[in-house]
mmCIF file as gemmi writes it, N, C-alpha and C atoms, coordinates in Angstrom:
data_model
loop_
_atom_site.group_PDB
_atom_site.id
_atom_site.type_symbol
_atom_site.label_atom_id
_atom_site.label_alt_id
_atom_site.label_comp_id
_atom_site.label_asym_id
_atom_site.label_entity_id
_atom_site.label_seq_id
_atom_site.pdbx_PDB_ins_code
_atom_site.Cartn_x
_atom_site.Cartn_y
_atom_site.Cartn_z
_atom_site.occupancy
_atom_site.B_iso_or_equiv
_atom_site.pdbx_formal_charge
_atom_site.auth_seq_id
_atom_site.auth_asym_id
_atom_site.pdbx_PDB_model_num
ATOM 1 N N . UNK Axp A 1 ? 236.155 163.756 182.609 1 0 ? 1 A 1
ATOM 2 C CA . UNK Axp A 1 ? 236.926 162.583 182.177 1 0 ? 1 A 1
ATOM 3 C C . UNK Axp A 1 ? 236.249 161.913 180.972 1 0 ? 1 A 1
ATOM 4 N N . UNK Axp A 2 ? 235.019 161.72 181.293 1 0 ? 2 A 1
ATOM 5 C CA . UNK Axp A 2 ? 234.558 160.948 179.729 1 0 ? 2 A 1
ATOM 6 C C . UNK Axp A 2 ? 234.245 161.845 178.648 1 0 ? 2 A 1
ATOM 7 N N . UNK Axp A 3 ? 234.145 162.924 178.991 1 0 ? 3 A 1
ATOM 8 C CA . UNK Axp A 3 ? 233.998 163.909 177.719 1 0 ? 3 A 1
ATOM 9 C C . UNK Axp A 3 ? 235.109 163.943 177.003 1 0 ? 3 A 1
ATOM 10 N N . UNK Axp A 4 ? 236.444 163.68 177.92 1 0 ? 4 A 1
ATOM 11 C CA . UNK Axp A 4 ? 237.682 163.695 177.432 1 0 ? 4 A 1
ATOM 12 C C . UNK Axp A 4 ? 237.789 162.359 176.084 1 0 ? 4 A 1
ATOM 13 N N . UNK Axp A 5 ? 237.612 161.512 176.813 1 0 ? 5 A 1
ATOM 14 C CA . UNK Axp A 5 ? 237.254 160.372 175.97 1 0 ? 5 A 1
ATOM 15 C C . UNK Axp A 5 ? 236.831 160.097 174.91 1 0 ? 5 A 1
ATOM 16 N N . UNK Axp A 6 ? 235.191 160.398 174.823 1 0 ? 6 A 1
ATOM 17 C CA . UNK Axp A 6 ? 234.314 161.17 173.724 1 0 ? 6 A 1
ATOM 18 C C . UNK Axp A 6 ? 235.277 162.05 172.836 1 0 ? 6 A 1
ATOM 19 N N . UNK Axp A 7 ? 236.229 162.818 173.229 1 0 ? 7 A 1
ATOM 20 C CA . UNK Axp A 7 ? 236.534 163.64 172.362 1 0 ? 7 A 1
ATOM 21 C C . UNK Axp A 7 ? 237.581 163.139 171.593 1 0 ? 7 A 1
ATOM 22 N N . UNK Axp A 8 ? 238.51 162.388 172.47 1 0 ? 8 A 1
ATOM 23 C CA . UNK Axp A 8 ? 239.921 161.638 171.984 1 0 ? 8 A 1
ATOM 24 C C . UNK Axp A 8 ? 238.947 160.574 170.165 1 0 ? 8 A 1
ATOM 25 N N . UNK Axp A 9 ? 237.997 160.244 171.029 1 0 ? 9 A 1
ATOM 26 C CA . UNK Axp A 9 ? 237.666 158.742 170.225 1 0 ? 9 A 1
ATOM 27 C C . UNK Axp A 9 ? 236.906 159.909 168.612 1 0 ? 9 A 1
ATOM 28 N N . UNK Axp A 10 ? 235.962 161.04 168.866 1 0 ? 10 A 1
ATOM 29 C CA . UNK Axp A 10 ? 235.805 162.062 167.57 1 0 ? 10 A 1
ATOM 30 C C . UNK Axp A 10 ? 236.735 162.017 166.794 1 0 ? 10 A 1
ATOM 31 N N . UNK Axp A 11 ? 237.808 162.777 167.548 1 0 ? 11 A 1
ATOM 32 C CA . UNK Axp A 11 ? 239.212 162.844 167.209 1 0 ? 11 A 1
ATOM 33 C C . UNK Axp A 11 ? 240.049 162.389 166.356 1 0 ? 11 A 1
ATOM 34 N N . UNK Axp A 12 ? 239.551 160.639 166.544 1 0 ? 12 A 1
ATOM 35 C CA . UNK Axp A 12 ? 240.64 160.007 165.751 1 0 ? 12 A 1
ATOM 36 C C . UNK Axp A 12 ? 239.359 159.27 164.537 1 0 ? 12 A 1
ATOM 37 N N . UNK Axp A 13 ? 238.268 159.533 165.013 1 0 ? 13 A 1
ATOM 38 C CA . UNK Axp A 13 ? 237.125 159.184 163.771 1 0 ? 13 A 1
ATOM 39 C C . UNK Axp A 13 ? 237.737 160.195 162.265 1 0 ? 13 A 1
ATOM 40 N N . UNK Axp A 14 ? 237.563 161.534 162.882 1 0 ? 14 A 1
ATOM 41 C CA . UNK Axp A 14 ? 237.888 162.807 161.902 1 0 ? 14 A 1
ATOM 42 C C . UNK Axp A 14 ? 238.959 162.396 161.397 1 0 ? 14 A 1
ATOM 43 N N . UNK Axp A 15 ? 240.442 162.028 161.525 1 0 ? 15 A 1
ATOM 44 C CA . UNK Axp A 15 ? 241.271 162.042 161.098 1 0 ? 15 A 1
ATOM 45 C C . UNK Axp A 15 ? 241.605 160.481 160.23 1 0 ? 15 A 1
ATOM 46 N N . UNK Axp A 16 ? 240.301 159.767 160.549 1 0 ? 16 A 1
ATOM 47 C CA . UNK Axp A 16 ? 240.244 158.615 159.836 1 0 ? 16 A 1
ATOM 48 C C . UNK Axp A 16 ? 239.538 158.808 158.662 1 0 ? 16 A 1
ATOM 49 N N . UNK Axp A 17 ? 238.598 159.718 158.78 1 0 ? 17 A 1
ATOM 50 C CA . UNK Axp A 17 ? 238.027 160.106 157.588 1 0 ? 17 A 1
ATOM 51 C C . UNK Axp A 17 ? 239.182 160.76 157.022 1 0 ? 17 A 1
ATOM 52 N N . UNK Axp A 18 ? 239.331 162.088 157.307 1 0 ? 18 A 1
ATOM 53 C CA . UNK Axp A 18 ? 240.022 163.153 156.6 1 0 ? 18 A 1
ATOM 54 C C . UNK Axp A 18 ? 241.318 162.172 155.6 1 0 ? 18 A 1
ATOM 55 N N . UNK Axp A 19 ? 241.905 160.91 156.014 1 0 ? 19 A 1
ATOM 56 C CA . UNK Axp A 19 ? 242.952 160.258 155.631 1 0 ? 19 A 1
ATOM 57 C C . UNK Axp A 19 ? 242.155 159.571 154.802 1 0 ? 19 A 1
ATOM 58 N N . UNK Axp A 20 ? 241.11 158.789 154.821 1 0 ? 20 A 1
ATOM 59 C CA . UNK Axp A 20 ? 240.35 157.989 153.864 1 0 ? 20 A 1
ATOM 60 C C . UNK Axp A 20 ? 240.251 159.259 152.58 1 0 ? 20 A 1
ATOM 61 N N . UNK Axp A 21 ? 239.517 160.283 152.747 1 0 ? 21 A 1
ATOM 62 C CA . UNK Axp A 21 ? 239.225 161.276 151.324 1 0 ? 21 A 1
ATOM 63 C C . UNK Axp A 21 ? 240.479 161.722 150.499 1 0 ? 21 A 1
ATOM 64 N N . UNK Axp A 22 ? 241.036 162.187 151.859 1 0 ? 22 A 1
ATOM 65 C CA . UNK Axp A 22 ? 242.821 162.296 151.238 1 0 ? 22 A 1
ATOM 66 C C . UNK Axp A 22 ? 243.588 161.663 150.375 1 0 ? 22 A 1
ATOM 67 N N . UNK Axp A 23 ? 242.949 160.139 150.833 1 0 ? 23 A 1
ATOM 68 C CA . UNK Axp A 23 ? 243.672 158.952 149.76 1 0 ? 23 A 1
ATOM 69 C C . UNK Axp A 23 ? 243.05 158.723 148.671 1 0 ? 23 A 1
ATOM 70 N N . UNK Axp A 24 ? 241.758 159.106 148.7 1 0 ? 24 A 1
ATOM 71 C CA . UNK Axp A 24 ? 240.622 159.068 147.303 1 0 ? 24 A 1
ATOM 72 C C . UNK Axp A 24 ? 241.204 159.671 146.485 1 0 ? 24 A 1
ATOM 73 N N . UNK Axp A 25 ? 241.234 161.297 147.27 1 0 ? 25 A 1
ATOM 74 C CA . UNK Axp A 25 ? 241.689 162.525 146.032 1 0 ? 25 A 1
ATOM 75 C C . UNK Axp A 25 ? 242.363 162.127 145.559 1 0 ? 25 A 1
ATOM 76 N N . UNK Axp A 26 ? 244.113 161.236 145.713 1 0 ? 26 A 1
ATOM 77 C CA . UNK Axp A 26 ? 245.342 161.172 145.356 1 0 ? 26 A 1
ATOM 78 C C . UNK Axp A 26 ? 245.11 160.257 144.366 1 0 ? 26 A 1
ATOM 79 N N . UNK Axp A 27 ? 244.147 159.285 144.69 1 0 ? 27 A 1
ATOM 80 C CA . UNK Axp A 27 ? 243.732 157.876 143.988 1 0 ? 27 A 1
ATOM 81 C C . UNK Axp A 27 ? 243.227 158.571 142.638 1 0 ? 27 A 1
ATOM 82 N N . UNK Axp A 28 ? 242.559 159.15 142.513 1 0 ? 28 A 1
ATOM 83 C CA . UNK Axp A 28 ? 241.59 159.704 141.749 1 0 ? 28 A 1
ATOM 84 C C . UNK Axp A 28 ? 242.299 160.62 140.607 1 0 ? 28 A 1
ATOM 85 N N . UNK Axp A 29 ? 243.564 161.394 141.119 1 0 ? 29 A 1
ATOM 86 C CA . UNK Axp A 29 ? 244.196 162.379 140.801 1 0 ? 29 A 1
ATOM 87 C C . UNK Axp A 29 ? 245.338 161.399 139.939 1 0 ? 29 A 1
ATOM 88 N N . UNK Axp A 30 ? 245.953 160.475 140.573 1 0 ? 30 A 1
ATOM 89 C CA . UNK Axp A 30 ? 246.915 159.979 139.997 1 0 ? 30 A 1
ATOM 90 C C . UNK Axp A 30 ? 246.07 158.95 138.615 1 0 ? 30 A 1
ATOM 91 N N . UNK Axp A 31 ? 244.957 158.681 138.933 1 0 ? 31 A 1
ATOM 92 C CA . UNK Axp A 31 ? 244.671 157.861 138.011 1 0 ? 31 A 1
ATOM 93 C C . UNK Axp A 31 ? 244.094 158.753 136.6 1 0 ? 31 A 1
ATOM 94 N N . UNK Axp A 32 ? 243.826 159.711 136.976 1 0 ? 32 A 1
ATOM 95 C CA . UNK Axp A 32 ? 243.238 160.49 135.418 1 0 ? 32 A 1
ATOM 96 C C . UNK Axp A 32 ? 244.803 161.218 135.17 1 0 ? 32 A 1
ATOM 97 N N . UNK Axp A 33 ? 246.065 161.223 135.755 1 0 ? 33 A 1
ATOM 98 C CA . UNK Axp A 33 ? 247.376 161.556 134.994 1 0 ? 33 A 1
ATOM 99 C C . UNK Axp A 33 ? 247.698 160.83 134.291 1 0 ? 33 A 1
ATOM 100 N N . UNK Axp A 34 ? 247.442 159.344 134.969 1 0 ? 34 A 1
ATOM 101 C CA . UNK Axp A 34 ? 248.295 158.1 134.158 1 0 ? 34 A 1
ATOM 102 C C . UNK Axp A 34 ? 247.501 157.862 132.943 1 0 ? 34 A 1
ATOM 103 N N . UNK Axp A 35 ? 246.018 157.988 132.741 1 0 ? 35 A 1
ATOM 104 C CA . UNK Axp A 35 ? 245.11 157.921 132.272 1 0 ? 35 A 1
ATOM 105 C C . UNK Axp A 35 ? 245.778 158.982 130.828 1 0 ? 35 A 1
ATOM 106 N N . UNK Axp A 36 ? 246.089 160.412 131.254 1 0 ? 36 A 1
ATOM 107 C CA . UNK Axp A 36 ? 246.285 161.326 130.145 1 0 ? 36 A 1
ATOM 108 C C . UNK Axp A 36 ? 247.736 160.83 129.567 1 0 ? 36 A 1
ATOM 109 N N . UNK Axp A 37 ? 248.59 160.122 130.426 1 0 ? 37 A 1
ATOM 110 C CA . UNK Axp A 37 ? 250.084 160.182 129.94 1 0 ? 37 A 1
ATOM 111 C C . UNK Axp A 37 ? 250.018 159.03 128.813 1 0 ? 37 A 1
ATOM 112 N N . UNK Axp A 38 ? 248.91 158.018 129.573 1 0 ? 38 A 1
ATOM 113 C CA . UNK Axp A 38 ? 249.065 156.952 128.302 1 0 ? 38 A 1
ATOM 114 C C . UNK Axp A 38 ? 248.131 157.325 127.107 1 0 ? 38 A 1
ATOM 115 N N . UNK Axp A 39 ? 247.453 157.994 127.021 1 0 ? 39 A 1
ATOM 116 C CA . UNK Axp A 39 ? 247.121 158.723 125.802 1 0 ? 39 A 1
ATOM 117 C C . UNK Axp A 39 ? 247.892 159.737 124.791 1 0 ? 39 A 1
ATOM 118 N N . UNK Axp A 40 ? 248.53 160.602 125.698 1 0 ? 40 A 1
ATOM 119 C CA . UNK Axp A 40 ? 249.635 161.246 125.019 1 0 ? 40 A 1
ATOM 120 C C . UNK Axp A 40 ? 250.434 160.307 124.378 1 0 ? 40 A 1
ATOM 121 N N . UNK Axp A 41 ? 251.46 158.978 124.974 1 0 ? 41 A 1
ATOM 122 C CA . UNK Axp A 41 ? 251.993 158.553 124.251 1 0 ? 41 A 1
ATOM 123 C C . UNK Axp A 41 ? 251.241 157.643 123.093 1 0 ? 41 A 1
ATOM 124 N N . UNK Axp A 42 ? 249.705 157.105 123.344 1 0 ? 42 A 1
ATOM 125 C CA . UNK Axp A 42 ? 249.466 156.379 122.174 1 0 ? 42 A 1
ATOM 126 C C . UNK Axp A 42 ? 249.358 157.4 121.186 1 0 ? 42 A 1
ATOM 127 N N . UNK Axp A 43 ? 248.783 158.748 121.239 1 0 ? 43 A 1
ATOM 128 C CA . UNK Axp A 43 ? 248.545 159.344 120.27 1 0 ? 43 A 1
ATOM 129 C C . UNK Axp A 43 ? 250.027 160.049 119.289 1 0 ? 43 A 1
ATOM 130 N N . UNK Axp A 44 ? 250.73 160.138 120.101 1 0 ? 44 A 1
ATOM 131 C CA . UNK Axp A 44 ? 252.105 160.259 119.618 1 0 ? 44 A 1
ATOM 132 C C . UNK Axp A 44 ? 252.943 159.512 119.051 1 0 ? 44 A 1
């Protein structure tokens, strides 16, 4: 029973991380596009 527990509570640690990096990448990703798009248009 408490191992069960232990495991539920890992469980939702991992997937709190995995969602925190997830949102970095996207953060990170969307910001060096917007980053290139508004350069394209100043340079254009």
């Amino acid at each position: 029973m408490n191992r069960m527990k232990y495991a539920k509570i890992f469980i939702k640690m991992m997937a709190i991380l995995i969602y925190i990096l997830l949102g970095y990448v996207v953060f990170l990703s969307y910001t060096r596009i917007s980053e290139h798009v508004c350069i394209d248009i100043i340079e254009w």
